[in-house]
Short mmCIF file of C-alpha atoms and ligand atoms in Angstrom, two decimals:
data_model
loop_
_atom_site.label_atom_id
_atom_site.label_comp_id
_atom_site.label_asym_id
_atom_site.label_seq_id
_atom_site.Cartn_x
_atom_site.Cartn_y
_atom_site.Cartn_z
CA UNK A 1 0.00 0.00 0.00
CA UNK A 2 2.86 2.37 0.81
CA UNK A 3 3.88 2.30 -2.87
CA UNK A 4 0.40 3.58 -3.85
CA UNK A 5 0.55 6.38 -1.27
CA UNK A 6 4.05 7.39 -2.42
CA UNK A 7 2.73 7.42 -5.97
CA UNK A 8 -0.14 9.70 -4.96
CA UNK A 9 2.35 12.12 -3.40
CA UNK A 10 4.33 12.19 -6.67
CA UNK A 11 1.10 12.66 -8.64
CA UNK A 12 -0.01 15.62 -6.52
CA UNK A 13 3.43 17.26 -6.40
CA UNK A 14 4.75 16.61 -9.95
CA UNK A 15 2.26 15.13 -12.40
CA UNK A 16 -0.91 17.08 -11.60
CA UNK A 17 0.76 20.52 -11.81
CA UNK A 18 2.24 19.63 -15.24
CA UNK A 19 -1.17 18.62 -16.61
CA UNK A 20 -3.50 20.83 -14.59
CA UNK A 21 -5.05 22.38 -17.74
CA UNK A 22 -5.99 18.92 -19.03
CA UNK A 23 -7.53 17.88 -15.72
CA UNK A 24 -9.44 21.13 -15.40
CA UNK A 25 -10.81 20.69 -18.91
CA UNK A 26 -11.77 17.08 -18.17
CA UNK A 27 -13.54 18.06 -14.95
CA UNK A 28 -16.51 19.22 -17.04
CA UNK A 29 -16.98 16.07 -19.12
CA UNK A 30 -15.43 13.38 -21.28
CA UNK A 31 -15.33 12.60 -24.99
CA UNK A 32 -13.35 9.36 -25.14
CA UNK A 33 -12.08 8.03 -28.46
CA UNK A 34 -12.83 4.40 -27.77
CA UNK A 35 -14.38 1.85 -25.46
CA UNK A 36 -11.45 -0.35 -24.43
CA UNK A 37 -12.39 -3.77 -23.05
CA UNK A 38 -9.49 -5.72 -21.65
CA UNK A 39 -8.40 -8.07 -18.88
CA UNK A 40 -8.00 -6.93 -15.29
CA UNK A 41 -4.40 -8.24 -15.40
CA UNK A 42 -2.07 -5.72 -13.74
CA UNK A 43 0.51 -6.08 -16.52
CA UNK A 44 -1.88 -4.83 -19.21
CA UNK A 45 -1.60 -1.04 -19.36
CA UNK A 46 -3.72 0.24 -22.29
CA UNK A 47 -2.95 3.90 -21.64
CA UNK A 48 0.78 3.23 -21.76
CA UNK A 49 0.61 0.98 -24.83
CA UNK A 50 -1.53 3.47 -26.79
CA UNK A 51 0.08 6.51 -25.14
CA UNK A 52 -3.38 7.84 -24.26
CA UNK A 53 -4.00 10.74 -21.91
CA UNK A 54 -6.80 10.71 -19.32
CA UNK A 55 -10.13 11.17 -21.13
CA UNK A 56 -9.15 9.08 -24.17
CA UNK A 57 -10.15 5.52 -23.26
CA UNK A 58 -13.46 4.52 -21.70
CA UNK A 59 -12.35 1.32 -20.01
CA UNK A 60 -14.07 -1.89 -19.06
CA UNK A 61 -11.87 -4.50 -17.40
CA UNK A 62 -12.53 -7.94 -16.02
CA UNK A 63 -10.85 -11.34 -15.76
CA UNK A 64 -10.45 -12.62 -19.32
CA UNK A 65 -11.92 -9.54 -21.13
CA UNK A 66 -15.31 -11.23 -21.35
CA UNK A 67 -18.61 -9.77 -22.52
CA UNK A 68 -21.65 -11.61 -21.14
CA UNK A 69 -24.72 -11.67 -23.40
CA UNK A 70 -27.15 -8.76 -22.88
CA UNK A 71 -29.81 -10.86 -21.13
CA UNK A 72 -27.75 -11.08 -17.91
CA UNK A 73 -29.46 -9.09 -15.13
CA UNK A 74 -27.58 -6.04 -13.85
CA UNK A 75 -24.38 -6.68 -15.76
CA UNK A 76 -21.72 -4.03 -15.22
CA UNK A 77 -20.23 -4.87 -18.60
CA UNK A 78 -23.58 -4.40 -20.40
CA UNK A 79 -24.15 -1.09 -18.62
CA UNK A 80 -20.67 0.14 -19.57
CA UNK A 81 -21.23 -0.82 -23.21
CA UNK A 82 -24.66 0.84 -23.30
CA UNK A 83 -23.32 4.07 -21.77
CA UNK A 84 -20.36 4.12 -24.17
CA UNK A 85 -22.66 3.73 -27.18
CA UNK A 86 -25.73 5.76 -26.24
CA UNK A 87 -24.19 8.63 -24.25
CA UNK A 88 -20.52 8.87 -25.20
CA UNK A 89 -21.12 7.65 -28.77
CA UNK A 90 -17.62 6.19 -29.07
CA UNK A 91 -16.59 5.46 -32.65
CA UNK A 92 -14.42 2.43 -31.86
CA UNK A 93 -14.53 -0.53 -29.51
CA UNK A 94 -11.34 -2.48 -28.82
CA UNK A 95 -11.43 -5.91 -27.22
CA UNK A 96 -7.91 -6.71 -26.12
CA UNK A 97 -6.68 -10.11 -24.98
CA UNK A 98 -3.12 -10.64 -23.81
CA UNK A 99 -0.31 -13.16 -23.44
CA UNK A 100 -0.05 -15.30 -20.29
CA UNK A 101 -3.70 -14.60 -19.35
CA UNK A 102 -4.58 -16.26 -16.04
CA UNK A 103 -8.27 -16.51 -16.98
CA UNK A 104 -7.44 -18.34 -20.20
CA UNK A 105 -5.04 -20.61 -18.30
CA UNK A 106 -7.95 -21.40 -15.97
CA UNK A 107 -9.98 -22.56 -18.98
CA UNK A 108 -7.15 -24.82 -20.09
CA UNK A 109 -6.40 -26.21 -16.63
CA UNK A 110 -9.78 -26.47 -14.96
CA UNK A 111 -8.26 -27.83 -11.72
CA UNK A 112 -6.94 -24.28 -11.18
CA UNK A 113 -10.57 -23.21 -10.75
CA UNK A 114 -11.55 -25.75 -8.10
CA UNK A 115 -11.30 -23.25 -5.25
CA UNK A 116 -12.79 -20.39 -7.29
CA UNK A 117 -16.47 -21.02 -8.09
CA UNK A 118 -17.07 -17.36 -8.99
CA UNK A 119 -14.23 -17.35 -11.51
CA UNK A 120 -15.39 -20.69 -12.92
CA UNK A 121 -18.91 -19.42 -13.48
CA UNK A 122 -17.65 -16.08 -14.90
CA UNK A 123 -15.46 -17.93 -17.41
CA UNK A 124 -18.58 -19.64 -18.78
CA UNK A 125 -18.90 -16.42 -20.79
CA UNK A 126 -15.87 -17.45 -22.82
CA UNK A 127 -18.54 -19.27 -24.81
CA UNK A 128 -19.01 -22.31 -27.03
CA UNK A 129 -16.08 -21.72 -29.40
CA UNK A 130 -13.53 -21.72 -26.57
CA UNK A 131 -15.20 -24.80 -25.02
CA UNK A 132 -14.93 -26.53 -28.38
CA UNK A 133 -11.28 -25.52 -28.62
CA UNK A 134 -10.36 -26.73 -25.13
CA UNK A 135 -12.02 -30.09 -25.87
CA UNK A 136 -10.04 -30.29 -29.12
CA UNK A 137 -6.84 -29.49 -27.23
CA UNK A 138 -7.31 -32.40 -24.84
CA UNK A 139 -6.73 -34.69 -27.87
CA UNK A 140 -3.95 -32.58 -29.41
CA UNK A 141 -1.03 -33.78 -27.30
CA UNK A 142 1.58 -32.54 -29.77
CA UNK A 143 0.74 -28.91 -29.14
CA UNK A 144 2.64 -27.12 -26.34
CA UNK A 145 0.77 -25.45 -23.47
CA UNK A 146 1.89 -22.03 -24.71
CA UNK A 147 0.59 -22.71 -28.22
CA UNK A 148 -2.77 -23.83 -26.82
CA UNK A 149 -2.94 -20.80 -24.55
CA UNK A 150 -2.22 -18.46 -27.44
CA UNK A 151 -4.89 -20.02 -29.68
CA UNK A 152 -7.46 -20.08 -26.88
CA UNK A 153 -6.80 -16.42 -26.03
CA UNK A 154 -7.20 -15.47 -29.70
CA UNK A 155 -10.41 -17.53 -29.97
CA UNK A 156 -11.73 -15.77 -26.88
CA UNK A 157 -11.15 -12.32 -28.41
CA UNK A 158 -13.06 -13.39 -31.54
CA UNK A 159 -15.87 -14.88 -29.39
CA UNK A 160 -16.17 -11.65 -27.43
CA UNK A 161 -16.29 -9.61 -30.66
CA UNK A 162 -19.35 -11.69 -31.55
CA UNK A 163 -20.88 -11.35 -28.05
CA UNK A 164 -20.47 -7.60 -28.29
CA UNK A 165 -22.62 -7.49 -31.43
CA UNK A 166 -25.49 -9.08 -29.47
CA UNK A 167 -25.83 -5.95 -27.35
CA UNK A 168 -28.68 -3.82 -28.80
CA UNK A 169 -26.84 -0.48 -28.59
CA UNK A 170 -23.84 -1.93 -30.45
CA UNK A 171 -26.03 -3.67 -33.04
CA UNK A 172 -27.84 -0.38 -33.66
CA UNK A 173 -24.60 1.59 -34.08
CA UNK A 174 -23.12 -1.09 -36.36
CA UNK A 175 -26.19 -0.94 -38.63
CA UNK A 176 -25.78 2.84 -38.93
CA UNK A 177 -22.04 2.48 -39.55
CA UNK A 178 -21.33 4.53 -36.42
CA UNK A 179 -18.94 2.13 -34.70
CA UNK A 180 -16.10 -0.26 -35.54
CA UNK A 181 -15.09 -3.28 -33.49
CA UNK A 182 -11.43 -4.24 -33.19
CA UNK A 183 -9.95 -7.43 -31.73
CA UNK A 184 -6.42 -7.02 -30.36
CA UNK A 185 -3.85 -9.30 -28.79
CA UNK A 186 -1.19 -7.71 -26.61
CA UNK A 187 2.08 -9.51 -25.95
CA UNK A 188 3.36 -8.41 -22.53
CA UNK A 189 6.96 -9.54 -22.99
CA UNK A 190 7.71 -7.90 -26.35
CA UNK A 191 5.13 -5.06 -26.30
CA UNK A 192 3.67 -6.01 -29.68
CA UNK A 193 -0.02 -5.69 -30.53
CA UNK A 194 -1.71 -7.82 -33.17
CA UNK A 195 -5.19 -7.25 -34.58
CA UNK A 196 -7.77 -9.73 -35.82
CA UNK A 197 -8.08 -9.52 -39.61
CA UNK A 198 -11.58 -10.81 -40.32
CA UNK A 199 -10.92 -11.10 -44.08
CA UNK A 200 -7.82 -13.26 -43.57
CA UNK A 201 -9.24 -15.00 -40.47
CA UNK A 202 -6.04 -14.49 -38.47
CA UNK A 203 -4.19 -12.10 -36.17
CA UNK A 204 -1.66 -9.80 -37.87
CA UNK A 205 0.56 -6.95 -36.64
CA UNK A 206 -1.53 -3.90 -35.69
CA UNK A 207 0.57 -1.81 -38.07
CA UNK A 208 2.76 -3.06 -40.92
CA UNK A 209 6.49 -2.24 -40.85
CA UNK A 210 5.84 0.48 -43.45
CA UNK A 211 3.02 1.98 -41.37
CA UNK A 212 5.19 1.88 -38.23
CA UNK A 213 8.02 3.61 -40.13
CA UNK A 214 5.73 6.26 -41.60
CA UNK A 215 4.21 7.00 -38.19
CA UNK A 216 7.63 7.26 -36.55
CA UNK A 217 8.66 9.76 -39.30
CA UNK A 218 5.50 11.77 -38.72
CA UNK A 219 6.12 11.83 -34.96
CA UNK A 220 9.71 13.02 -35.50
CA UNK A 221 8.51 15.86 -37.78
CA UNK A 222 5.78 16.85 -35.29
ZN1 ZN B 301 -5.88 -11.90 -18.47
#
């Protein structure tokens, strides 16, 4: 806890004064660029990875970056999605899975969940495609644990992209062409982000080498 309190002291004495104009502007309201749905994992830091200031990302985080279907009563995820669409009118939704995800490991090694009934029942929202995949894995002995984990985590992102479309406010915005859904995979160790390419049916680098180069040039000029 002391580390958090020390951090608050640094925030109040150094960080806040440097950005006081931003915080004062934000005090009156927010206009975030995107709804960012990702895992609660402490190693996933969307603001750092996307270099986003406060006010940019409307976040929704939970174990395994899951999106329960809209018929769940009093779902915090559903409420966050509805608010993002109907009030904030965000133009993009990112669902971001990540490497070494404990929730996805729990799906692969169900004995890990024996003492955690709440987590087990929450992970039911990973859905039929991930269940199918884990069953398939039990026969695929040649595949390493890490390979299985990677594929399962990717499948979960794709499943959640589908679940998201079941929410009425998202469906409505999609029909009007007002929102885009992006599936990302973040690799903690190397800092790379991949995106789901629905045409190719696979995950590819978020930006090509050319796009990375061009953006770095632009940043240098700016
Ligand atoms: Zn995770």
